[in-house]
Coordinates of C-alpha atoms in Angstrom, one line a residue:
X917 CA 22.7 -9.0 10.8
X918 CA 21.8 -6.0 12.9
X919 CA 22.5 -2.6 11.5
X920 CA 25.3 -0.6 13.1
X921 CA 23.9 2.9 12.9
X922 CA 26.1 5.8 13.9
X923 CA 25.0 9.0 15.7
X924 CA 21.4 7.8 15.7
X925 CA 21.1 7.8 11.9
X926 CA 18.9 5.1 10.4
X927 CA 18.1 4.0 6.9
X928 CA 15.1 3.4 4.7
X929 CA 15.4 1.9 1.2
X930 CA 13.1 3.0 -1.6
X931 CA 12.8 1.7 -5.2
X932 CA 15.5 3.1 -7.4
X933 CA 13.8 3.2 -10.8
X934 CA 10.7 2.6 -12.8
X935 CA 7.0 3.4 -12.1
X936 CA 7.2 2.1 -8.5
X937 CA 10.0 4.5 -7.8
X938 CA 8.1 7.5 -9.2
X939 CA 4.9 6.6 -7.4
X940 CA 6.9 6.1 -4.1
X941 CA 8.5 9.6 -4.3
X942 CA 5.1 11.1 -5.1
X943 CA 3.5 9.3 -2.2
X944 CA 6.1 10.3 0.3
X945 CA 5.7 14.0 -0.8
X946 CA 1.9 13.8 -0.5
X947 CA 2.3 12.3 3.0
X948 CA 4.4 15.2 4.1
X949 CA 7.7 13.4 4.0
X950 CA 9.3 14.7 0.8
X951 CA 12.6 13.3 -0.4
X952 CA 15.5 15.7 -1.0
X953 CA 17.8 14.3 -3.7
X954 CA 19.9 17.1 -5.3
X955 CA 21.6 14.8 -7.7
X956 CA 19.4 12.3 -9.6
X957 CA 22.3 10.0 -10.1
X958 CA 23.0 9.6 -6.4
X959 CA 21.8 6.5 -4.6
X960 CA 21.4 8.4 -1.3
X961 CA 19.0 11.1 -0.2
X962 CA 17.4 12.7 2.9
X963 CA 14.0 13.4 4.4
X964 CA 14.1 17.0 5.8
X965 CA 11.2 16.2 8.1
X966 CA 13.0 13.2 9.4
X967 CA 16.7 14.1 9.5
X968 CA 17.6 11.0 11.5
X969 CA 16.5 8.8 8.6
X970 CA 18.8 8.5 5.5
X971 CA 17.3 7.3 2.2
X972 CA 18.9 4.7 0.1
X973 CA 17.7 3.6 -3.4
X974 CA 17.7 -0.1 -4.4
X975 CA 16.0 -2.5 -6.7
X976 CA 12.6 -3.7 -5.1
X977 CA 13.8 -7.2 -4.7
X978 CA 17.0 -6.1 -3.0
X979 CA 15.0 -3.9 -0.6
X980 CA 13.3 -6.9 0.9
X981 CA 16.6 -8.7 1.3
X982 CA 18.3 -5.7 2.9
X983 CA 15.5 -5.2 5.5
X984 CA 15.4 -9.0 6.2
X985 CA 19.2 -9.2 7.0
X986 CA 19.2 -5.8 8.8
X987 CA 21.4 -3.9 6.4
X988 CA 18.7 -1.2 6.5
X989 CA 16.0 -0.7 9.1
X990 CA 13.0 0.2 6.9
X991 CA 12.0 -0.3 3.3
X992 CA 9.2 0.4 0.9
X993 CA 8.7 -2.2 -1.8
X994 CA 6.1 -4.5 -3.4
X995 CA 4.4 -7.2 -1.3
X996 CA 5.3 -9.6 -4.1
X997 CA 9.0 -9.4 -3.6
X998 CA 8.6 -9.5 0.2
X999 CA 6.5 -12.6 0.0
X1000 CA 8.9 -14.2 -2.5
X1001 CA 11.9 -13.5 -0.3
X1002 CA 10.1 -14.9 2.7
X1003 CA 9.0 -18.0 0.7
X1004 CA 5.4 -16.9 0.6
X1005 CA 5.1 -16.1 4.3
X1006 CA 6.6 -13.3 6.5
X1007 CA 9.1 -14.6 9.1
X1008 CA 10.1 -13.0 12.3
X1009 CA 13.0 -11.3 10.5
X1010 CA 10.6 -8.7 9.1
X1011 CA 7.7 -6.7 10.6
X1012 CA 5.0 -5.6 8.2
X1013 CA 4.5 -2.0 9.3
X1014 CA 1.9 -1.0 6.6
X1015 CA 0.4 -3.5 4.2
X1016 CA -1.5 -1.2 1.9
X1017 CA 0.2 2.1 0.8
X1018 CA -2.2 2.4 -2.2
X1019 CA 0.2 2.4 -5.1
X1020 CA 2.1 -0.2 -7.1
X1021 CA -0.9 -2.4 -7.5
X1022 CA -0.5 -5.6 -9.5
X1023 CA -1.1 -9.3 -9.3
X1024 CA 1.2 -12.3 -9.7
X1025 CA -0.7 -14.4 -12.2
X1026 CA -0.3 -17.5 -14.5
X1027 CA -0.6 -16.5 -18.1
X1028 CA -0.8 -19.0 -21.0
X1029 CA -0.7 -18.7 -24.8
X1030 CA -4.0 -17.5 -26.4
X1031 CA -4.0 -20.6 -28.7
X1032 CA -4.6 -22.9 -25.7
X1033 CA -8.3 -22.4 -26.4
X1034 CA -9.5 -25.3 -24.2
X1035 CA -7.7 -24.0 -21.2
X1036 CA -9.8 -21.6 -19.1
X1037 CA -9.2 -22.5 -15.5
X1038 CA -6.8 -24.5 -13.3
X1039 CA -8.5 -27.8 -13.9
X1040 CA -8.3 -27.5 -17.6
X1041 CA -4.7 -26.3 -17.3
X1042 CA -3.7 -29.4 -15.3
X1043 CA -5.5 -31.7 -17.8
X1044 CA -3.8 -29.9 -20.8
X1045 CA -0.3 -30.0 -19.3
X1046 CA -0.5 -33.5 -18.1
X1047 CA -1.6 -34.7 -21.5
X1048 CA 1.8 -33.4 -22.9
X1049 CA 3.5 -36.4 -21.1
X1050 CA 6.5 -34.3 -20.1
X1051 CA 7.2 -31.6 -17.5
X1052 CA 5.6 -28.3 -18.6
X1053 CA 8.1 -25.5 -18.6
X1054 CA 7.1 -22.4 -16.6
X1055 CA 9.1 -19.1 -16.9
X1056 CA 9.1 -16.9 -13.8
X1057 CA 11.1 -14.6 -11.6
X1058 CA 9.1 -15.7 -8.6
X1059 CA 10.3 -19.3 -8.1
X1060 CA 9.2 -19.7 -4.5
X1061 CA 5.6 -18.4 -4.9
X1062 CA 5.1 -20.1 -8.3
X1063 CA 6.4 -23.4 -7.1
X1064 CA 4.3 -23.4 -3.9
X1065 CA 1.2 -22.6 -6.0
X1066 CA 1.8 -25.1 -8.8
X1067 CA 2.7 -27.9 -6.4
X1068 CA -0.9 -27.8 -5.1
X1069 CA -2.2 -28.5 -8.7
X1070 CA -0.5 -31.9 -9.0
X1071 CA 1.1 -30.6 -12.1
X1072 CA 4.3 -32.1 -13.7
X1073 CA 6.3 -28.9 -14.2
X1074 CA 9.8 -27.5 -14.4
X1075 CA 10.6 -23.8 -13.5
X1076 CA 12.9 -21.9 -15.8
X1077 CA 14.2 -18.6 -14.5
X1078 CA 14.6 -15.5 -16.6
X1079 CA 16.0 -12.1 -15.9
X1080 CA 14.7 -10.6 -19.2
X1081 CA 11.2 -10.2 -20.6
X1082 CA 9.1 -13.2 -19.7
X1083 CA 6.2 -12.5 -22.1
X1084 CA 8.3 -13.6 -25.1
X1085 CA 9.2 -17.0 -23.5
X1086 CA 6.3 -19.1 -24.9
X1087 CA 6.6 -17.6 -28.4
X1088 CA 10.3 -18.6 -28.7
X1089 CA 9.8 -22.0 -27.0
X1090 CA 11.8 -21.1 -23.9
X1091 CA 8.7 -21.9 -21.8
X1092 CA 5.1 -23.3 -22.2
X1093 CA 3.6 -20.5 -20.1
X1094 CA 4.7 -17.9 -17.6
X1095 CA 4.0 -16.6 -14.1
X1096 CA 4.5 -12.9 -13.8
X1097 CA 3.3 -9.6 -12.4
X1098 CA 0.3 -8.2 -14.3
X1099 CA -1.0 -4.7 -14.0
X1100 CA -3.2 -3.6 -16.9
X1101 CA -2.8 -6.9 -18.9
X1102 CA -1.8 -4.9 -22.0
X1103 CA 1.6 -6.5 -22.3
X1104 CA 0.1 -10.0 -22.1
X1105 CA -2.3 -9.2 -24.9
X1106 CA 0.4 -7.7 -27.0
X1107 CA 2.3 -11.0 -26.7
X1108 CA -0.8 -13.1 -27.3
X1109 CA -1.0 -14.4 -23.7
X1110 CA -4.0 -14.6 -21.4
X1111 CA -4.5 -15.0 -17.7
X1112 CA -6.6 -18.0 -16.6
X1113 CA -9.4 -18.2 -14.1
X1114 CA -8.0 -19.1 -10.6
X1115 CA -4.5 -18.4 -11.7
X1116 CA -3.9 -15.3 -9.5
X1117 CA -1.3 -16.2 -6.9
X1118 CA -1.0 -12.9 -5.1
X1119 CA -2.5 -9.4 -5.1
X1120 CA 0.3 -7.0 -4.5
X1121 CA 0.9 -3.3 -3.8
X1122 CA 3.6 -1.2 -2.1
X1123 CA 4.2 -2.0 1.6
X1124 CA 6.3 -0.6 4.4
X1125 CA 8.5 -3.1 6.2
X1126 CA 11.0 -3.0 9.1
X1127 CA 13.7 -5.2 10.5
X1128 CA 12.3 -7.0 13.5
X1129 CA 15.5 -7.4 15.5
X1130 CA 16.4 -3.7 15.1
X1131 CA 13.0 -2.5 16.1
X1132 CA 12.9 -4.7 19.2
X1133 CA 16.4 -3.5 20.3
X1134 CA 16.0 0.3 19.7
X1135 CA 13.2 2.5 21.1
X1136 CA 14.4 5.4 18.9
X1137 CA 13.7 3.3 15.8
X1138 CA 10.2 2.5 17.1
X1139 CA 9.5 6.2 17.4
X1140 CA 10.6 6.7 13.8
X1141 CA 8.4 3.7 12.7
X1142 CA 5.5 5.4 14.5
X1143 CA 6.1 8.7 12.6
X1144 CA 6.1 6.8 9.2
X1145 CA 3.0 4.8 10.1
X1146 CA 1.1 7.8 11.3
X1147 CA 1.9 10.1 8.4
X1148 CA 1.2 7.4 5.8
X1149 CA -2.1 6.3 7.5
X1150 CA -3.2 9.9 8.1
X1151 CA -2.6 10.8 4.5
X1152 CA -4.3 7.6 3.1
X1153 CA -7.4 8.1 5.3
X1154 CA -7.6 11.8 4.3
X1155 CA -7.6 11.0 0.5
X1156 CA -10.9 9.3 1.1
X1157 CA -12.4 12.2 3.1
X1158 CA -13.8 15.7 2.5
X1159 CA -14.6 18.5 4.9
X1160 CA -18.0 20.1 4.6
X1161 CA -18.9 23.5 6.0
X1162 CA -22.5 24.8 6.1
X1163 CA -24.5 27.5 7.8
X1164 CA -27.7 26.6 9.6
X1165 CA -30.4 28.4 11.6
X1166 CA -31.3 27.0 15.0
X1167 CA -32.1 27.8 18.6
X1168 CA -28.8 26.4 19.8
X1169 CA -25.8 24.3 18.9
X1170 CA -27.3 21.4 20.7
X1171 CA -30.5 21.7 18.7
X1172 CA -28.6 21.7 15.5
X1173 CA -26.7 18.6 16.6
X1174 CA -29.9 16.9 17.5
X1175 CA -31.4 17.6 14.1
X1176 CA -28.2 16.3 12.4
X1177 CA -28.2 13.0 14.4
X1178 CA -31.9 12.4 14.0
X1179 CA -32.4 13.4 10.3
X1180 CA -29.1 12.5 8.5
X1181 CA -26.5 9.8 8.3
X1182 CA -23.6 12.3 8.1
X1183 CA -22.5 12.8 11.7
X1184 CA -18.8 13.1 10.8
X1185 CA -15.9 11.3 12.5
X1186 CA -17.2 11.5 16.0
X1187 CA -19.9 14.1 15.5
X1188 CA -20.4 17.5 14.0
X1189 CA -18.4 20.6 15.1
X1190 CA -20.9 23.5 15.6
X1191 CA -20.1 27.1 16.4
X1192 CA -22.0 30.3 16.4
X1193 CA -22.0 32.7 13.4
X1194 CA -22.3 36.4 14.2
X1195 CA -24.5 38.1 11.6
X1196 CA -25.4 41.8 11.4
X1197 CA -29.0 42.8 11.2
X1198 CA -30.4 39.3 11.5
X1199 CA -32.5 38.2 14.4
X1200 CA -32.0 34.5 13.7
X1201 CA -29.5 32.4 15.4
X1202 CA -26.9 31.1 12.9
X1203 CA -24.5 28.3 13.4
X1204 CA -21.6 27.0 11.3
X1205 CA -21.5 23.2 11.0
X1206 CA -18.4 21.3 10.1
X1207 CA -18.4 17.5 9.3
X1208 CA -16.0 15.1 7.7
X1209 CA -17.6 12.7 5.2
X1210 CA -16.4 10.0 2.8
X1211 CA -15.5 11.4 -0.6
X1212 CA -17.8 9.0 -2.4
X1213 CA -20.7 10.1 -0.1
X1214 CA -20.4 13.8 -1.0
X1215 CA -23.6 14.2 -3.0
X1216 CA -25.7 12.4 -0.4
X1217 CA -24.2 14.4 2.4
X1218 CA -24.9 17.8 0.7
X1219 CA -28.5 16.7 0.0
X1220 CA -29.1 15.7 3.6
X1221 CA -27.7 19.0 4.9
X1222 CA -29.9 21.0 2.6
X1223 CA -33.0 19.1 3.7
X1224 CA -32.4 20.2 7.3
X1225 CA -31.7 23.8 6.4
X1226 CA -28.0 23.9 5.4
X1227 CA -26.9 26.7 3.2
X1228 CA -23.7 28.2 1.9
X1229 CA -22.2 24.8 1.7
X1230 CA -18.4 24.7 1.2
X1231 CA -16.4 21.5 0.4
X1232 CA -12.7 21.3 1.1
X1233 CA -10.1 18.5 0.8
X1234 CA -8.6 17.0 3.9
X1235 CA -4.8 16.7 4.2
X1236 CA -4.5 14.3 7.2
X1237 CA -6.7 12.4 9.6
X1238 CA -4.7 11.3 12.6
X1239 CA -6.0 8.6 14.9
X1240 CA -5.4 8.7 18.6
X1241 CA -3.3 5.6 18.3
X1242 CA -2.9 4.2 14.7
X1243 CA -4.0 0.5 14.7
X1244 CA -0.9 -0.5 12.7
X1245 CA 1.3 1.1 15.4
X1246 CA -0.6 -0.8 18.1
X1247 CA 0.0 -3.9 16.0
X1248 CA 3.8 -3.1 15.8
X1249 CA 4.0 -2.9 19.6
X1250 CA 2.2 -6.2 20.0
X1251 CA 4.6 -7.8 17.5
X1252 CA 7.6 -6.4 19.5
X1253 CA 6.3 -7.8 22.7
X1254 CA 5.7 -11.2 21.1
X1255 CA 9.2 -11.1 19.6
X1256 CA 10.7 -10.4 23.1
X1257 CA 9.0 -13.4 24.7
X1258 CA 9.6 -16.0 22.0

């Protein structure tokens, strides 16, 4: 169903509890879209920077369903629950607005008892299970994704659902093995389980999704989607960048730029920003050079600047890097056009 917003107020659902919820709130704040929630027991909040967007808090699995049926316009949840609700593929009910928010990383993986010593990969899993001469019981909360994956293995299996802790299922005989979300793998090891080679079904992290029909119908909603996409993307790009400032002698700004382009690999985003530095009692021409570099290229960048005469090098973090048109926003517009013509 389509949402019936009143007075131009729209909704975004965020995870209500757990590590994903904490990471989501921190991410929103770091991206410049802090959540205001005066009462921690409330299930509603606001984003002061986006007053037209109300925040609701739901379970991650419910967020995917709410966005899909149009109860809310936007949601941040794990790719795993989105894929599960869509039966392992996104339908036209949901637009994927950002597929890599950089937190909530995990994988949906098959895990077997450690005592299955001969089982190391999918082929040996099939052989071992088929030798039991009965359907193997697999405990999971991801029935669609698990069934689709196991069906390709020609495995005689039966899924058993569980709302509780899956890792205990093989030990108590409730299941032979499990398919569950794995982060560090510590919980598996504590319960004497092990992942098998080739048993990873899905790599997941937090994603931003939107209701397709609502976005197609309402230009105001598209504008909000652009704001979310731009701030998220600008923040994520910035976390991988650093700004470097250095002073250099030279005949002109053009001469300094020529030296940078010819002698280094650190030209910046489009090129260096170079401006004159006014120094008392010095006959040399001084210029300030500013470049943006990848964080993991910092040492190399400083070394190259020093080799061509850079001094007084200052390094600063970058808060945002905004593209002229974010690729993910361009992709959204393309999806909207395709939706209208289907």
